[in-house]
Coordinates of C-alpha atoms and ligand atoms in Angstrom, one line a residue:
M1090 CA 123.9 146.3 126.7
N1091 CA 120.4 147.7 126.1
T1092 CA 117.2 145.7 126.6
I1093 CA 116.8 144.9 122.9
Q1094 CA 120.3 143.5 122.7
S1095 CA 119.7 141.4 125.8
V1096 CA 116.4 140.1 124.4
L1097 CA 118.1 139.2 121.1
L1098 CA 120.8 137.4 122.9
S1099 CA 118.3 135.4 124.9
C1100 CA 116.4 134.6 121.8
R1101 CA 119.6 133.4 120.2
K1102 CA 120.3 131.1 123.2
V1103 CA 116.8 129.7 123.0
A1104 CA 117.1 129.2 119.3
V1105 CA 120.3 127.3 119.8
L1106 CA 118.7 125.2 122.5
V1107 CA 115.7 124.5 120.3
M1108 CA 117.9 123.6 117.4
G1109 CA 119.9 121.3 119.6
T1110 CA 116.7 119.6 120.8
A1111 CA 115.5 119.3 117.2
A1112 CA 118.7 117.7 116.2
I1113 CA 118.5 115.2 119.0
I1114 CA 114.8 114.4 118.0
C1115 CA 115.9 114.1 114.3
S1116 CA 118.7 111.7 115.0
S1117 CA 116.7 109.5 117.2
T1118 CA 113.9 109.4 114.6
V1119 CA 116.5 108.4 112.0
M1120 CA 117.7 105.6 114.2
A1121 CA 114.2 104.4 114.9
A1122 CA 112.9 104.5 111.3
E1123 CA 114.8 102.3 108.9
A1124 CA 115.6 103.6 105.4
A1125 CA 112.9 102.7 102.8
H1126 CA 113.1 99.5 100.8
V1127 CA 112.9 100.4 97.1
L1128 CA 110.7 98.6 94.6
I1129 CA 110.8 99.7 91.0
I1130 CA 108.1 99.1 88.5
Q1131 CA 109.5 99.0 85.0
D1132 CA 108.1 97.4 81.9
H1133 CA 105.3 96.1 84.0
R1134 CA 107.6 94.2 86.3
F1135 CA 108.8 94.6 89.8
Q1136 CA 112.5 95.0 90.5
P1137 CA 113.6 93.3 92.6
A1138 CA 111.0 90.5 92.2
E1139 CA 112.1 89.2 95.6
L1140 CA 112.7 91.8 98.3
V1141 CA 114.3 90.6 101.5
V1142 CA 113.3 92.6 104.7
P1143 CA 113.9 92.1 108.4
S1144 CA 111.1 90.5 110.3
G1145 CA 109.6 92.0 113.4
K1146 CA 110.0 95.6 112.2
K1147 CA 107.8 98.1 110.5
I1148 CA 108.9 98.3 106.8
K1149 CA 108.7 101.3 104.6
L1150 CA 108.4 100.5 101.0
S1151 CA 109.1 103.1 98.4
V1152 CA 107.5 102.0 95.2
E1153 CA 108.8 103.9 92.1
N1154 CA 106.7 103.5 89.0
R1155 CA 108.9 104.2 86.0
D1156 CA 106.3 103.2 83.5
S1157 CA 104.1 105.9 82.0
T1158 CA 101.0 103.9 82.9
P1159 CA 99.6 103.5 86.4
E1160 CA 100.0 100.3 88.4
E1161 CA 98.3 99.0 91.4
F1162 CA 100.4 97.4 94.1
E1163 CA 98.2 94.6 95.4
S1164 CA 98.9 92.1 98.1
H1165 CA 96.4 89.8 99.8
D1166 CA 99.1 88.5 102.1
L1167 CA 100.0 92.0 103.3
N1168 CA 96.5 93.3 103.1
R1169 CA 97.6 96.3 101.0
E1170 CA 96.6 97.8 97.7
K1171 CA 97.7 101.1 96.3
V1172 CA 97.5 102.7 92.9
I1173 CA 100.7 104.3 91.8
A1174 CA 100.4 106.8 89.0
G1175 CA 102.8 106.6 86.0
K1176 CA 106.2 108.2 86.6
S1177 CA 105.6 108.6 90.3
T1178 CA 106.6 107.1 93.7
A1179 CA 104.3 105.9 96.5
T1180 CA 105.2 104.9 100.0
I1181 CA 103.6 101.8 101.6
F1182 CA 104.1 100.7 105.2
V1183 CA 103.9 97.1 106.1
G1184 CA 104.6 95.0 109.1
P1185 CA 106.0 94.2 111.5
L1186 CA 106.0 90.9 109.7
A1187 CA 106.5 87.4 111.0
P1188 CA 109.2 85.5 109.1
G1189 CA 107.8 84.2 105.9
R1190 CA 107.0 85.0 102.2
Y1191 CA 104.4 87.6 101.3
S1192 CA 103.5 87.8 97.6
F1193 CA 102.3 90.9 95.8
Y1194 CA 101.5 91.8 92.2
G1195 CA 100.6 94.6 90.0
E1196 CA 96.9 94.3 89.5
F1197 CA 96.9 96.2 86.2
N1198 CA 99.6 93.9 84.7
E1199 CA 99.2 90.8 86.7
K1200 CA 100.8 88.4 84.1
T1201 CA 104.2 90.1 84.4
A1202 CA 104.2 92.2 87.6
Q1203 CA 104.8 89.6 90.3
G1204 CA 106.9 89.7 93.4
V1205 CA 107.4 88.5 96.9
I1206 CA 108.6 90.1 100.1
V1207 CA 110.7 87.7 102.2
A1208 CA 110.8 88.6 105.9
Q1209 CA 113.6 87.0 107.8
Ligands
CU2596 CU1 115.2 97.5 106.1

């Protein structure tokens, strides 16, 4: 085996080790971070209008606006506001939340876009 082959072989071993480490890091991250809770905006309404989430955990909300017009996710209870362009998805992190009900609404269509997050 010449030096170049030896180096290549070492590199391959390192690469495998690095990939193994990355895989371990990835899987622990997946375990720590819960899947996103999906809220859909359609016809200026939130679906579901009542979203149940676990209390005491950081919550990732994936808010998909299927309308062609922008909407603003607004919640005084959660201290969050975020504009979501039409036909796009935004991620909003909330919590960890104490058990309870946290209302939110779409500021641009407040009459119809109403919802509540229930932490339990
Ligand atoms: Cu969850």
